[in-house]
JSON list of C-alpha atoms in Angstrom, two decimals:
[
{"chain": "Z", "resi": 1, "resn": "UNK", "atom": "CA", "xyz": [86.41, 43.75, -33.62]},
{"chain": "Z", "resi": 2, "resn": "UNK", "atom": "CA", "xyz": [83.01, 42.39, -34.66]},
{"chain": "Z", "resi": 3, "resn": "UNK", "atom": "CA", "xyz": [79.73, 42.89, -32.82]},
{"chain": "Z", "resi": 4, "resn": "UNK", "atom": "CA", "xyz": [76.36, 41.24, -33.58]},
{"chain": "Z", "resi": 5, "resn": "UNK", "atom": "CA", "xyz": [73.63, 43.86, -33.04]},
{"chain": "Z", "resi": 6, "resn": "UNK", "atom": "CA", "xyz": [70.74, 41.61, -34.08]},
{"chain": "Z", "resi": 7, "resn": "UNK", "atom": "CA", "xyz": [70.22, 38.30, -35.84]},
{"chain": "Z", "resi": 8, "resn": "UNK", "atom": "CA", "xyz": [68.94, 36.86, -39.12]},
{"chain": "Z", "resi": 9, "resn": "UNK", "atom": "CA", "xyz": [65.83, 37.72, -41.14]},
{"chain": "Z", "resi": 10, "resn": "UNK", "atom": "CA", "xyz": [65.33, 34.00, -41.73]},
{"chain": "Z", "resi": 11, "resn": "UNK", "atom": "CA", "xyz": [65.12, 33.38, -37.97]},
{"chain": "Z", "resi": 12, "resn": "UNK", "atom": "CA", "xyz": [62.81, 36.30, -37.16]},
{"chain": "Z", "resi": 13, "resn": "UNK", "atom": "CA", "xyz": [65.28, 37.97, -34.82]},
{"chain": "Z", "resi": 14, "resn": "UNK", "atom": "CA", "xyz": [66.19, 41.24, -36.53]},
{"chain": "Z", "resi": 15, "resn": "UNK", "atom": "CA", "xyz": [65.11, 44.45, -34.81]},
{"chain": "Z", "resi": 16, "resn": "UNK", "atom": "CA", "xyz": [62.80, 46.39, -37.13]},
{"chain": "Z", "resi": 17, "resn": "UNK", "atom": "CA", "xyz": [60.41, 49.33, -37.00]},
{"chain": "Z", "resi": 18, "resn": "UNK", "atom": "CA", "xyz": [58.06, 47.32, -39.26]},
{"chain": "Z", "resi": 19, "resn": "UNK", "atom": "CA", "xyz": [56.46, 43.94, -38.68]},
{"chain": "Z", "resi": 20, "resn": "UNK", "atom": "CA", "xyz": [56.97, 40.62, -40.39]},
{"chain": "Z", "resi": 21, "resn": "UNK", "atom": "CA", "xyz": [54.16, 39.38, -42.62]},
{"chain": "Z", "resi": 22, "resn": "UNK", "atom": "CA", "xyz": [51.68, 36.84, -41.28]},
{"chain": "Z", "resi": 23, "resn": "UNK", "atom": "CA", "xyz": [52.41, 33.91, -43.62]},
{"chain": "Z", "resi": 24, "resn": "UNK", "atom": "CA", "xyz": [52.85, 30.16, -43.47]},
{"chain": "Z", "resi": 25, "resn": "UNK", "atom": "CA", "xyz": [56.60, 30.70, -43.35]},
{"chain": "Z", "resi": 26, "resn": "UNK", "atom": "CA", "xyz": [56.51, 33.12, -40.42]},
{"chain": "Z", "resi": 27, "resn": "UNK", "atom": "CA", "xyz": [54.09, 30.87, -38.55]},
{"chain": "Z", "resi": 28, "resn": "UNK", "atom": "CA", "xyz": [56.49, 27.95, -39.00]},
{"chain": "Z", "resi": 29, "resn": "UNK", "atom": "CA", "xyz": [59.18, 30.23, -37.57]},
{"chain": "Z", "resi": 30, "resn": "UNK", "atom": "CA", "xyz": [56.98, 30.66, -34.50]},
{"chain": "Z", "resi": 31, "resn": "UNK", "atom": "CA", "xyz": [56.40, 34.38, -35.04]},
{"chain": "Z", "resi": 32, "resn": "UNK", "atom": "CA", "xyz": [53.31, 36.21, -33.92]},
{"chain": "Z", "resi": 33, "resn": "UNK", "atom": "CA", "xyz": [51.59, 38.51, -36.48]},
{"chain": "Z", "resi": 34, "resn": "UNK", "atom": "CA", "xyz": [53.43, 41.83, -36.89]},
{"chain": "Z", "resi": 35, "resn": "UNK", "atom": "CA", "xyz": [56.50, 40.50, -35.08]},
{"chain": "Z", "resi": 36, "resn": "UNK", "atom": "CA", "xyz": [59.33, 43.07, -34.89]},
{"chain": "Z", "resi": 37, "resn": "UNK", "atom": "CA", "xyz": [62.32, 41.10, -33.56]},
{"chain": "Z", "resi": 38, "resn": "UNK", "atom": "CA", "xyz": [64.84, 42.05, -30.92]},
{"chain": "Z", "resi": 39, "resn": "UNK", "atom": "CA", "xyz": [68.43, 43.17, -30.59]},
{"chain": "Z", "resi": 40, "resn": "UNK", "atom": "CA", "xyz": [71.19, 41.20, -28.88]},
{"chain": "Z", "resi": 41, "resn": "UNK", "atom": "CA", "xyz": [72.16, 44.21, -26.75]},
{"chain": "Z", "resi": 42, "resn": "UNK", "atom": "CA", "xyz": [70.44, 47.21, -25.25]},
{"chain": "Z", "resi": 43, "resn": "UNK", "atom": "CA", "xyz": [71.35, 50.51, -26.86]},
{"chain": "Z", "resi": 44, "resn": "UNK", "atom": "CA", "xyz": [73.45, 51.39, -23.81]},
{"chain": "Z", "resi": 45, "resn": "UNK", "atom": "CA", "xyz": [75.34, 48.07, -23.95]},
{"chain": "Z", "resi": 46, "resn": "UNK", "atom": "CA", "xyz": [76.03, 48.49, -27.66]},
{"chain": "Z", "resi": 47, "resn": "UNK", "atom": "CA", "xyz": [77.31, 52.00, -27.08]},
{"chain": "Z", "resi": 48, "resn": "UNK", "atom": "CA", "xyz": [79.56, 50.77, -24.27]},
{"chain": "Z", "resi": 49, "resn": "UNK", "atom": "CA", "xyz": [81.05, 48.07, -26.52]},
{"chain": "Z", "resi": 50, "resn": "UNK", "atom": "CA", "xyz": [81.71, 50.43, -29.43]},
{"chain": "Z", "resi": 51, "resn": "UNK", "atom": "CA", "xyz": [83.25, 53.13, -27.23]},
{"chain": "Z", "resi": 52, "resn": "UNK", "atom": "CA", "xyz": [85.43, 50.54, -25.49]},
{"chain": "Z", "resi": 53, "resn": "UNK", "atom": "CA", "xyz": [86.69, 48.85, -28.66]},
{"chain": "Z", "resi": 54, "resn": "UNK", "atom": "CA", "xyz": [87.44, 52.09, -30.54]},
{"chain": "Z", "resi": 55, "resn": "UNK", "atom": "CA", "xyz": [89.03, 53.43, -27.37]},
{"chain": "Z", "resi": 56, "resn": "UNK", "atom": "CA", "xyz": [91.41, 50.44, -27.45]},
{"chain": "Z", "resi": 57, "resn": "UNK", "atom": "CA", "xyz": [92.30, 51.18, -31.08]},
{"chain": "Z", "resi": 58, "resn": "UNK", "atom": "CA", "xyz": [90.15, 48.55, -32.78]},
{"chain": "Z", "resi": 59, "resn": "UNK", "atom": "CA", "xyz": [88.30, 49.09, -36.02]},
{"chain": "Z", "resi": 60, "resn": "UNK", "atom": "CA", "xyz": [84.74, 47.82, -35.46]},
{"chain": "Z", "resi": 61, "resn": "UNK", "atom": "CA", "xyz": [82.30, 46.02, -37.77]},
{"chain": "Z", "resi": 62, "resn": "UNK", "atom": "CA", "xyz": [78.76, 45.34, -36.58]},
{"chain": "Z", "resi": 63, "resn": "UNK", "atom": "CA", "xyz": [76.40, 42.70, -37.96]},
{"chain": "Z", "resi": 64, "resn": "UNK", "atom": "CA", "xyz": [73.02, 44.42, -38.32]},
{"chain": "Z", "resi": 65, "resn": "UNK", "atom": "CA", "xyz": [69.93, 43.92, -40.48]},
{"chain": "Z", "resi": 66, "resn": "UNK", "atom": "CA", "xyz": [66.86, 45.59, -38.96]},
{"chain": "Z", "resi": 67, "resn": "UNK", "atom": "CA", "xyz": [66.41, 49.32, -39.46]},
{"chain": "Z", "resi": 68, "resn": "UNK", "atom": "CA", "xyz": [65.75, 49.86, -35.75]},
{"chain": "Z", "resi": 69, "resn": "UNK", "atom": "CA", "xyz": [68.99, 48.07, -34.90]},
{"chain": "Z", "resi": 70, "resn": "UNK", "atom": "CA", "xyz": [70.79, 50.22, -37.49]},
{"chain": "Z", "resi": 71, "resn": "UNK", "atom": "CA", "xyz": [69.75, 53.30, -35.48]},
{"chain": "Z", "resi": 72, "resn": "UNK", "atom": "CA", "xyz": [71.24, 51.71, -32.36]},
{"chain": "Z", "resi": 73, "resn": "UNK", "atom": "CA", "xyz": [74.52, 50.95, -34.15]},
{"chain": "Z", "resi": 74, "resn": "UNK", "atom": "CA", "xyz": [74.81, 54.45, -35.59]},
{"chain": "Z", "resi": 75, "resn": "UNK", "atom": "CA", "xyz": [74.17, 55.91, -32.13]},
{"chain": "Z", "resi": 76, "resn": "UNK", "atom": "CA", "xyz": [76.90, 53.67, -30.72]},
{"chain": "Z", "resi": 77, "resn": "UNK", "atom": "CA", "xyz": [79.34, 54.59, -33.49]},
{"chain": "Z", "resi": 78, "resn": "UNK", "atom": "CA", "xyz": [78.62, 58.29, -33.04]},
{"chain": "Z", "resi": 79, "resn": "UNK", "atom": "CA", "xyz": [79.45, 57.99, -29.34]},
{"chain": "Z", "resi": 80, "resn": "UNK", "atom": "CA", "xyz": [82.64, 56.03, -30.10]},
{"chain": "Z", "resi": 81, "resn": "UNK", "atom": "CA", "xyz": [83.81, 58.60, -32.66]},
{"chain": "Z", "resi": 82, "resn": "UNK", "atom": "CA", "xyz": [83.06, 61.46, -30.28]},
{"chain": "Z", "resi": 83, "resn": "UNK", "atom": "CA", "xyz": [85.15, 59.77, -27.58]},
{"chain": "Z", "resi": 84, "resn": "UNK", "atom": "CA", "xyz": [88.05, 59.00, -29.93]},
{"chain": "Z", "resi": 85, "resn": "UNK", "atom": "CA", "xyz": [87.86, 60.83, -33.27]},
{"chain": "Z", "resi": 86, "resn": "UNK", "atom": "CA", "xyz": [89.71, 59.44, -36.26]},
{"chain": "Z", "resi": 87, "resn": "UNK", "atom": "CA", "xyz": [89.47, 57.82, -39.66]},
{"chain": "Z", "resi": 88, "resn": "UNK", "atom": "CA", "xyz": [88.25, 54.50, -38.26]},
{"chain": "Z", "resi": 89, "resn": "UNK", "atom": "CA", "xyz": [86.00, 53.47, -41.17]},
{"chain": "Z", "resi": 90, "resn": "UNK", "atom": "CA", "xyz": [83.61, 51.77, -38.76]},
{"chain": "Z", "resi": 91, "resn": "UNK", "atom": "CA", "xyz": [81.41, 49.37, -40.70]},
{"chain": "Z", "resi": 92, "resn": "UNK", "atom": "CA", "xyz": [77.86, 48.04, -40.74]},
{"chain": "Z", "resi": 93, "resn": "UNK", "atom": "CA", "xyz": [77.74, 44.44, -41.98]},
{"chain": "Z", "resi": 94, "resn": "UNK", "atom": "CA", "xyz": [74.78, 43.23, -44.10]},
{"chain": "Z", "resi": 95, "resn": "UNK", "atom": "CA", "xyz": [72.41, 46.20, -43.45]},
{"chain": "Z", "resi": 96, "resn": "UNK", "atom": "CA", "xyz": [69.46, 44.58, -45.23]},
{"chain": "Z", "resi": 97, "resn": "UNK", "atom": "CA", "xyz": [66.70, 46.94, -44.08]},
{"chain": "Z", "resi": 98, "resn": "UNK", "atom": "CA", "xyz": [68.84, 50.09, -43.85]},
{"chain": "Z", "resi": 99, "resn": "UNK", "atom": "CA", "xyz": [66.93, 53.21, -45.01]},
{"chain": "Z", "resi": 100, "resn": "UNK", "atom": "CA", "xyz": [68.12, 56.13, -47.21]},
{"chain": "Z", "resi": 101, "resn": "UNK", "atom": "CA", "xyz": [68.16, 58.52, -44.24]},
{"chain": "Z", "resi": 102, "resn": "UNK", "atom": "CA", "xyz": [70.34, 56.05, -42.33]},
{"chain": "Z", "resi": 103, "resn": "UNK", "atom": "CA", "xyz": [72.80, 55.78, -45.22]},
{"chain": "Z", "resi": 104, "resn": "UNK", "atom": "CA", "xyz": [72.99, 59.58, -45.22]},
{"chain": "Z", "resi": 105, "resn": "UNK", "atom": "CA", "xyz": [73.64, 59.65, -41.48]},
{"chain": "Z", "resi": 106, "resn": "UNK", "atom": "CA", "xyz": [76.35, 56.99, -41.83]},
{"chain": "Z", "resi": 107, "resn": "UNK", "atom": "CA", "xyz": [78.06, 59.04, -44.53]},
{"chain": "Z", "resi": 108, "resn": "UNK", "atom": "CA", "xyz": [77.97, 62.15, -42.34]},
{"chain": "Z", "resi": 109, "resn": "UNK", "atom": "CA", "xyz": [79.58, 60.21, -39.49]},
{"chain": "Z", "resi": 110, "resn": "UNK", "atom": "CA", "xyz": [82.28, 58.70, -41.72]},
{"chain": "Z", "resi": 111, "resn": "UNK", "atom": "CA", "xyz": [80.82, 55.23, -41.18]},
{"chain": "Z", "resi": 112, "resn": "UNK", "atom": "CA", "xyz": [80.80, 52.73, -44.05]},
{"chain": "Z", "resi": 113, "resn": "UNK", "atom": "CA", "xyz": [78.61, 49.80, -45.13]},
{"chain": "Z", "resi": 114, "resn": "UNK", "atom": "CA", "xyz": [79.13, 46.29, -46.52]},
{"chain": "Z", "resi": 115, "resn": "UNK", "atom": "CA", "xyz": [76.01, 44.86, -48.20]},
{"chain": "Z", "resi": 116, "resn": "UNK", "atom": "CA", "xyz": [75.09, 41.19, -48.45]},
{"chain": "Z", "resi": 117, "resn": "UNK", "atom": "CA", "xyz": [73.72, 41.81, -51.93]},
{"chain": "Z", "resi": 118, "resn": "UNK", "atom": "CA", "xyz": [73.27, 38.13, -52.92]},
{"chain": "Z", "resi": 119, "resn": "UNK", "atom": "CA", "xyz": [70.33, 37.87, -50.53]},
{"chain": "Z", "resi": 120, "resn": "UNK", "atom": "CA", "xyz": [68.31, 39.29, -53.42]},
{"chain": "Z", "resi": 121, "resn": "UNK", "atom": "CA", "xyz": [69.25, 36.56, -55.90]},
{"chain": "Z", "resi": 122, "resn": "UNK", "atom": "CA", "xyz": [68.97, 33.52, -53.65]},
{"chain": "Z", "resi": 123, "resn": "UNK", "atom": "CA", "xyz": [66.32, 34.72, -51.18]},
{"chain": "Z", "resi": 124, "resn": "UNK", "atom": "CA", "xyz": [64.49, 37.52, -52.99]},
{"chain": "Z", "resi": 125, "resn": "UNK", "atom": "CA", "xyz": [61.25, 35.58, -53.35]},
{"chain": "Z", "resi": 126, "resn": "UNK", "atom": "CA", "xyz": [61.31, 34.72, -49.63]},
{"chain": "Z", "resi": 127, "resn": "UNK", "atom": "CA", "xyz": [61.82, 38.39, -48.76]},
{"chain": "Z", "resi": 128, "resn": "UNK", "atom": "CA", "xyz": [58.88, 39.42, -50.94]},
{"chain": "Z", "resi": 129, "resn": "UNK", "atom": "CA", "xyz": [56.36, 36.64, -50.35]},
{"chain": "Z", "resi": 130, "resn": "UNK", "atom": "CA", "xyz": [57.14, 35.16, -46.95]},
{"chain": "Z", "resi": 131, "resn": "UNK", "atom": "CA", "xyz": [58.78, 37.77, -44.75]},
{"chain": "Z", "resi": 132, "resn": "UNK", "atom": "CA", "xyz": [58.31, 41.46, -45.56]},
{"chain": "Z", "resi": 133, "resn": "UNK", "atom": "CA", "xyz": [56.31, 42.10, -48.74]},
{"chain": "Z", "resi": 134, "resn": "UNK", "atom": "CA", "xyz": [57.22, 44.26, -51.76]},
{"chain": "Z", "resi": 135, "resn": "UNK", "atom": "CA", "xyz": [57.53, 47.59, -49.94]},
{"chain": "Z", "resi": 136, "resn": "UNK", "atom": "CA", "xyz": [60.05, 46.43, -47.33]},
{"chain": "Z", "resi": 137, "resn": "UNK", "atom": "CA", "xyz": [61.40, 43.27, -48.93]},
{"chain": "Z", "resi": 138, "resn": "UNK", "atom": "CA", "xyz": [61.79, 44.94, -52.31]},
{"chain": "Z", "resi": 139, "resn": "UNK", "atom": "CA", "xyz": [64.06, 47.63, -50.86]},
{"chain": "Z", "resi": 140, "resn": "UNK", "atom": "CA", "xyz": [66.30, 45.07, -49.16]},
{"chain": "Z", "resi": 141, "resn": "UNK", "atom": "CA", "xyz": [70.00, 45.89, -49.68]},
{"chain": "Z", "resi": 142, "resn": "UNK", "atom": "CA", "xyz": [69.42, 49.38, -51.11]},
{"chain": "Z", "resi": 143, "resn": "UNK", "atom": "CA", "xyz": [72.77, 49.76, -52.85]},
{"chain": "Z", "resi": 144, "resn": "UNK", "atom": "CA", "xyz": [71.77, 52.79, -54.94]},
{"chain": "Z", "resi": 145, "resn": "UNK", "atom": "CA", "xyz": [70.61, 54.68, -51.86]},
{"chain": "Z", "resi": 146, "resn": "UNK", "atom": "CA", "xyz": [73.95, 53.92, -50.21]},
{"chain": "Z", "resi": 147, "resn": "UNK", "atom": "CA", "xyz": [75.90, 55.26, -53.17]},
{"chain": "Z", "resi": 148, "resn": "UNK", "atom": "CA", "xyz": [73.62, 58.29, -53.50]},
{"chain": "Z", "resi": 149, "resn": "UNK", "atom": "CA", "xyz": [74.44, 59.11, -49.86]},
{"chain": "Z", "resi": 150, "resn": "UNK", "atom": "CA", "xyz": [78.13, 59.24, -50.79]},
{"chain": "Z", "resi": 151, "resn": "UNK", "atom": "CA", "xyz": [79.17, 55.97, -49.16]},
{"chain": "Z", "resi": 152, "resn": "UNK", "atom": "CA", "xyz": [81.93, 53.71, -50.42]},
{"chain": "Z", "resi": 153, "resn": "UNK", "atom": "CA", "xyz": [80.17, 50.35, -50.31]},
{"chain": "Z", "resi": 154, "resn": "UNK", "atom": "CA", "xyz": [81.51, 46.80, -50.37]},
{"chain": "Z", "resi": 155, "resn": "UNK", "atom": "CA", "xyz": [79.81, 43.47, -51.13]},
{"chain": "Z", "resi": 156, "resn": "UNK", "atom": "CA", "xyz": [80.40, 40.22, -49.27]},
{"chain": "Z", "resi": 157, "resn": "UNK", "atom": "CA", "xyz": [79.05, 36.67, -48.86]},
{"chain": "Z", "resi": 158, "resn": "UNK", "atom": "CA", "xyz": [78.41, 34.40, -45.92]},
{"chain": "Z", "resi": 159, "resn": "UNK", "atom": "CA", "xyz": [79.52, 31.06, -47.31]},
{"chain": "Z", "resi": 160, "resn": "UNK", "atom": "CA", "xyz": [76.70, 29.00, -45.79]},
{"chain": "Z", "resi": 161, "resn": "UNK", "atom": "CA", "xyz": [73.96, 31.39, -46.95]},
{"chain": "Z", "resi": 162, "resn": "UNK", "atom": "CA", "xyz": [75.19, 32.15, -50.48]},
{"chain": "Z", "resi": 163, "resn": "UNK", "atom": "CA", "xyz": [78.24, 30.88, -52.39]},
{"chain": "Z", "resi": 164, "resn": "UNK", "atom": "CA", "xyz": [81.24, 33.24, -52.30]},
{"chain": "Z", "resi": 165, "resn": "UNK", "atom": "CA", "xyz": [80.94, 34.60, -55.85]},
{"chain": "Z", "resi": 166, "resn": "UNK", "atom": "CA", "xyz": [82.27, 38.07, -56.69]},
{"chain": "Z", "resi": 167, "resn": "UNK", "atom": "CA", "xyz": [80.76, 37.96, -60.19]},
{"chain": "Z", "resi": 168, "resn": "UNK", "atom": "CA", "xyz": [77.48, 36.84, -58.68]},
{"chain": "Z", "resi": 169, "resn": "UNK", "atom": "CA", "xyz": [77.49, 39.82, -56.33]},
{"chain": "Z", "resi": 170, "resn": "UNK", "atom": "CA", "xyz": [78.17, 42.17, -59.22]},
{"chain": "Z", "resi": 171, "resn": "UNK", "atom": "CA", "xyz": [75.40, 40.63, -61.33]},
{"chain": "Z", "resi": 172, "resn": "UNK", "atom": "CA", "xyz": [72.87, 40.89, -58.53]},
{"chain": "Z", "resi": 173, "resn": "UNK", "atom": "CA", "xyz": [73.74, 44.52, -57.77]},
{"chain": "Z", "resi": 174, "resn": "UNK", "atom": "CA", "xyz": [73.23, 45.38, -61.44]},
{"chain": "Z", "resi": 175, "resn": "UNK", "atom": "CA", "xyz": [70.02, 43.39, -62.02]},
{"chain": "Z", "resi": 176, "resn": "UNK", "atom": "CA", "xyz": [68.42, 42.86, -58.56]},
{"chain": "Z", "resi": 177, "resn": "UNK", "atom": "CA", "xyz": [66.75, 39.74, -59.94]},
{"chain": "Z", "resi": 178, "resn": "UNK", "atom": "CA", "xyz": [65.46, 36.88, -57.78]},
{"chain": "Z", "resi": 179, "resn": "UNK", "atom": "CA", "xyz": [66.65, 33.48, -58.99]},
{"chain": "Z", "resi": 180, "resn": "UNK", "atom": "CA", "xyz": [63.37, 31.61, -58.48]},
{"chain": "Z", "resi": 181, "resn": "UNK", "atom": "CA", "xyz": [60.75, 33.87, -60.04]},
{"chain": "Z", "resi": 182, "resn": "UNK", "atom": "CA", "xyz": [62.91, 36.24, -62.08]},
{"chain": "Z", "resi": 183, "resn": "UNK", "atom": "CA", "xyz": [61.24, 39.21, -60.39]},
{"chain": "Z", "resi": 184, "resn": "UNK", "atom": "CA", "xyz": [63.22, 42.42, -59.96]},
{"chain": "Z", "resi": 185, "resn": "UNK", "atom": "CA", "xyz": [63.37, 43.83, -56.43]},
{"chain": "Z", "resi": 186, "resn": "UNK", "atom": "CA", "xyz": [63.17, 47.65, -56.51]},
{"chain": "Z", "resi": 187, "resn": "UNK", "atom": "CA", "xyz": [64.68, 48.36, -59.96]},
{"chain": "Z", "resi": 188, "resn": "UNK", "atom": "CA", "xyz": [65.43, 51.91, -58.78]},
{"chain": "Z", "resi": 189, "resn": "UNK", "atom": "CA", "xyz": [68.08, 50.37, -56.49]},
{"chain": "Z", "resi": 190, "resn": "UNK", "atom": "CA", "xyz": [70.07, 48.87, -59.37]},
{"chain": "Z", "resi": 191, "resn": "UNK", "atom": "CA", "xyz": [73.60, 50.22, -59.77]},
{"chain": "Z", "resi": 192, "resn": "UNK", "atom": "CA", "xyz": [76.00, 50.44, -62.71]},
{"chain": "Z", "resi": 193, "resn": "UNK", "atom": "CA", "xyz": [78.55, 47.73, -63.48]},
{"chain": "Z", "resi": 194, "resn": "UNK", "atom": "CA", "xyz": [81.44, 50.08, -62.70]},
{"chain": "Z", "resi": 195, "resn": "UNK", "atom": "CA", "xyz": [80.06, 50.82, -59.23]},
{"chain": "Z", "resi": 196, "resn": "UNK", "atom": "CA", "xyz": [79.41, 47.14, -58.59]},
{"chain": "Z", "resi": 197, "resn": "UNK", "atom": "CA", "xyz": [83.00, 46.23, -59.55]},
{"chain": "Z", "resi": 198, "resn": "UNK", "atom": "CA", "xyz": [84.32, 48.93, -57.21]},
{"chain": "Z", "resi": 199, "resn": "UNK", "atom": "CA", "xyz": [82.24, 47.39, -54.42]},
{"chain": "Z", "resi": 200, "resn": "UNK", "atom": "CA", "xyz": [84.05, 44.10, -55.01]},
{"chain": "Z", "resi": 201, "resn": "UNK", "atom": "CA", "xyz": [87.59, 45.53, -55.37]},
{"chain": "Z", "resi": 202, "resn": "UNK", "atom": "CA", "xyz": [88.96, 48.93, -54.35]},
{"chain": "Z", "resi": 203, "resn": "UNK", "atom": "CA", "xyz": [86.19, 50.05, -51.98]},
{"chain": "Z", "resi": 204, "resn": "UNK", "atom": "CA", "xyz": [86.39, 47.00, -49.68]},
{"chain": "Z", "resi": 205, "resn": "UNK", "atom": "CA", "xyz": [90.16, 47.44, -49.69]},
{"chain": "Z", "resi": 206, "resn": "UNK", "atom": "CA", "xyz": [89.62, 51.05, -48.61]},
{"chain": "Z", "resi": 207, "resn": "UNK", "atom": "CA", "xyz": [87.23, 49.93, -45.86]},
{"chain": "Z", "resi": 208, "resn": "UNK", "atom": "CA", "xyz": [90.01, 47.72, -44.46]},
{"chain": "Z", "resi": 209, "resn": "UNK", "atom": "CA", "xyz": [92.70, 50.46, -44.76]},
{"chain": "Z", "resi": 210, "resn": "UNK", "atom": "CA", "xyz": [94.39, 48.27, -47.41]},
{"chain": "Z", "resi": 211, "resn": "UNK", "atom": "CA", "xyz": [93.72, 50.38, -50.51]},
{"chain": "Z", "resi": 212, "resn": "UNK", "atom": "CA", "xyz": [97.40, 51.35, -50.82]},
{"chain": "Z", "resi": 213, "resn": "UNK", "atom": "CA", "xyz": [98.30, 47.67, -51.16]},
{"chain": "Z", "resi": 214, "resn": "UNK", "atom": "CA", "xyz": [95.43, 45.87, -52.93]},
{"chain": "Z", "resi": 215, "resn": "UNK", "atom": "CA", "xyz": [92.09, 46.53, -54.62]},
{"chain": "Z", "resi": 216, "resn": "UNK", "atom": "CA", "xyz": [93.29, 48.01, -57.91]},
{"chain": "Z", "resi": 217, "resn": "UNK", "atom": "CA", "xyz": [96.19, 47.62, -60.32]},
{"chain": "Z", "resi": 218, "resn": "UNK", "atom": "CA", "xyz": [98.88, 50.24, -59.76]},
{"chain": "Z", "resi": 219, "resn": "UNK", "atom": "CA", "xyz": [102.65, 50.39, -59.45]},
{"chain": "Z", "resi": 220, "resn": "UNK", "atom": "CA", "xyz": [103.67, 49.29, -55.97]},
{"chain": "Z", "resi": 221, "resn": "UNK", "atom": "CA", "xyz": [100.49, 47.30, -55.25]},
{"chain": "Z", "resi": 222, "resn": "UNK", "atom": "CA", "xyz": [100.14, 43.52, -55.12]},
{"chain": "Z", "resi": 223, "resn": "UNK", "atom": "CA", "xyz": [99.32, 42.16, -58.60]},
{"chain": "Z", "resi": 224, "resn": "UNK", "atom": "CA", "xyz": [96.10, 40.40, -57.53]},
{"chain": "Z", "resi": 225, "resn": "UNK", "atom": "CA", "xyz": [93.83, 40.01, -60.53]},
{"chain": "Z", "resi": 226, "resn": "UNK", "atom": "CA", "xyz": [91.62, 37.77, -62.62]},
{"chain": "Z", "resi": 227, "resn": "UNK", "atom": "CA", "xyz": [91.43, 37.31, -66.39]},
{"chain": "Z", "resi": 228, "resn": "UNK", "atom": "CA", "xyz": [87.80, 37.08, -67.50]},
{"chain": "Z", "resi": 229, "resn": "UNK", "atom": "CA", "xyz": [86.43, 35.54, -70.70]},
{"chain": "Z", "resi": 230, "resn": "UNK", "atom": "CA", "xyz": [84.23, 38.61, -71.27]},
{"chain": "Z", "resi": 231, "resn": "UNK", "atom": "CA", "xyz": [84.21, 42.27, -70.37]},
{"chain": "Z", "resi": 232, "resn": "UNK", "atom": "CA", "xyz": [81.46, 42.67, -67.73]},
{"chain": "Z", "resi": 233, "resn": "UNK", "atom": "CA", "xyz": [80.94, 46.28, -68.84]},
{"chain": "Z", "resi": 234, "resn": "UNK", "atom": "CA", "xyz": [79.86, 45.03, -72.29]},
{"chain": "Z", "resi": 235, "resn": "UNK", "atom": "CA", "xyz": [78.17, 41.76, -71.36]},
{"chain": "Z", "resi": 236, "resn": "UNK", "atom": "CA", "xyz": [74.43, 41.27, -70.95]},
{"chain": "Z", "resi": 237, "resn": "UNK", "atom": "CA", "xyz": [73.89, 42.05, -67.24]},
{"chain": "Z", "resi": 238, "resn": "UNK", "atom": "CA", "xyz": [72.02, 38.76, -66.82]},
{"chain": "Z", "resi": 239, "resn": "UNK", "atom": "CA", "xyz": [75.10, 36.91, -68.13]},
{"chain": "Z", "resi": 240, "resn": "UNK", "atom": "CA", "xyz": [77.71, 38.52, -65.82]},
{"chain": "Z", "resi": 241, "resn": "UNK", "atom": "CA", "xyz": [77.24, 35.78, -63.22]},
{"chain": "Z", "resi": 242, "resn": "UNK", "atom": "CA", "xyz": [78.33, 33.12, -65.70]},
{"chain": "Z", "resi": 243, "resn": "UNK", "atom": "CA", "xyz": [81.44, 34.82, -67.12]},
{"chain": "Z", "resi": 244, "resn": "UNK", "atom": "CA", "xyz": [84.31, 32.34, -67.01]},
{"chain": "Z", "resi": 245, "resn": "UNK", "atom": "CA", "xyz": [87.44, 33.10, -64.98]},
{"chain": "Z", "resi": 246, "resn": "UNK", "atom": "CA", "xyz": [90.30, 32.08, -67.27]},
{"chain": "Z", "resi": 247, "resn": "UNK", "atom": "CA", "xyz": [93.15, 32.83, -64.87]},
{"chain": "Z", "resi": 248, "resn": "UNK", "atom": "CA", "xyz": [93.79, 34.09, -61.35]},
{"chain": "Z", "resi": 249, "resn": "UNK", "atom": "CA", "xyz": [96.93, 35.84, -60.08]},
{"chain": "Z", "resi": 250, "resn": "UNK", "atom": "CA", "xyz": [97.96, 36.47, -56.50]},
{"chain": "Z", "resi": 251, "resn": "UNK", "atom": "CA", "xyz": [100.85, 38.89, -55.96]},
{"chain": "Z", "resi": 252, "resn": "UNK", "atom": "CA", "xyz": [101.83, 38.40, -59.59]},
{"chain": "Z", "resi": 253, "resn": "UNK", "atom": "CA", "xyz": [101.88, 34.59, -59.44]},
{"chain": "Z", "resi": 254, "resn": "UNK", "atom": "CA", "xyz": [99.37, 32.65, -61.46]},
{"chain": "Z", "resi": 255, "resn": "UNK", "atom": "CA", "xyz": [97.38, 30.37, -59.15]},
{"chain": "Z", "resi": 256, "resn": "UNK", "atom": "CA", "xyz": [94.70, 29.23, -61.63]},
{"chain": "Z", "resi": 257, "resn": "UNK", "atom": "CA", "xyz": [94.35, 28.85, -65.38]}
]
């Protein structure tokens, strides 16, 4: 079951503890200086939804970007897990402004995170210059902090915001480079190629309770795989995005190449 805790950074409706910048872009969005955004639900309503859905046996994913909204979601998940304990792998979707202490709390609760990492490549300059500045915008999608907290992280795309490109996600996680200016957003949040590949394969499968069936190559699992023209572990990180896919297999049947 999916819940939307807050909205989109590009619309000015994510619930944050910090304010938006006062720029031409935020003025065109109709935002007052130091705007903080709002949530779609009160904390009590969000808690009621999470407790109800988990109580009915649903795994829950919650769209959330602002760090204040992340607190609300973690409170709701904690209440749901207290009411019905289990290995639910409840998930936070996107989590752009999530802080290191919040990743640590999620890990302690057994909650997991899926990061919309390609925001940095396609919208990194907007995050830095128009919306949040280098301190907040630069830390957007803090993948290294998530891994340091012990989380198993996945990457994803929203097709109308960024193209669905697994190799693009991996490249961005490794380089954190904005497409327009070439600036690096918080180089300390870069992660290794191996970790980025896991976030595109076995760890999302684990998040969905499907890791015994897909996500890695092993006897008894579906033979879902790609054949790449280069080894991403050895390639120039800046070139990973452009590695050619020579063949694709689904359940052992070649569907491309």
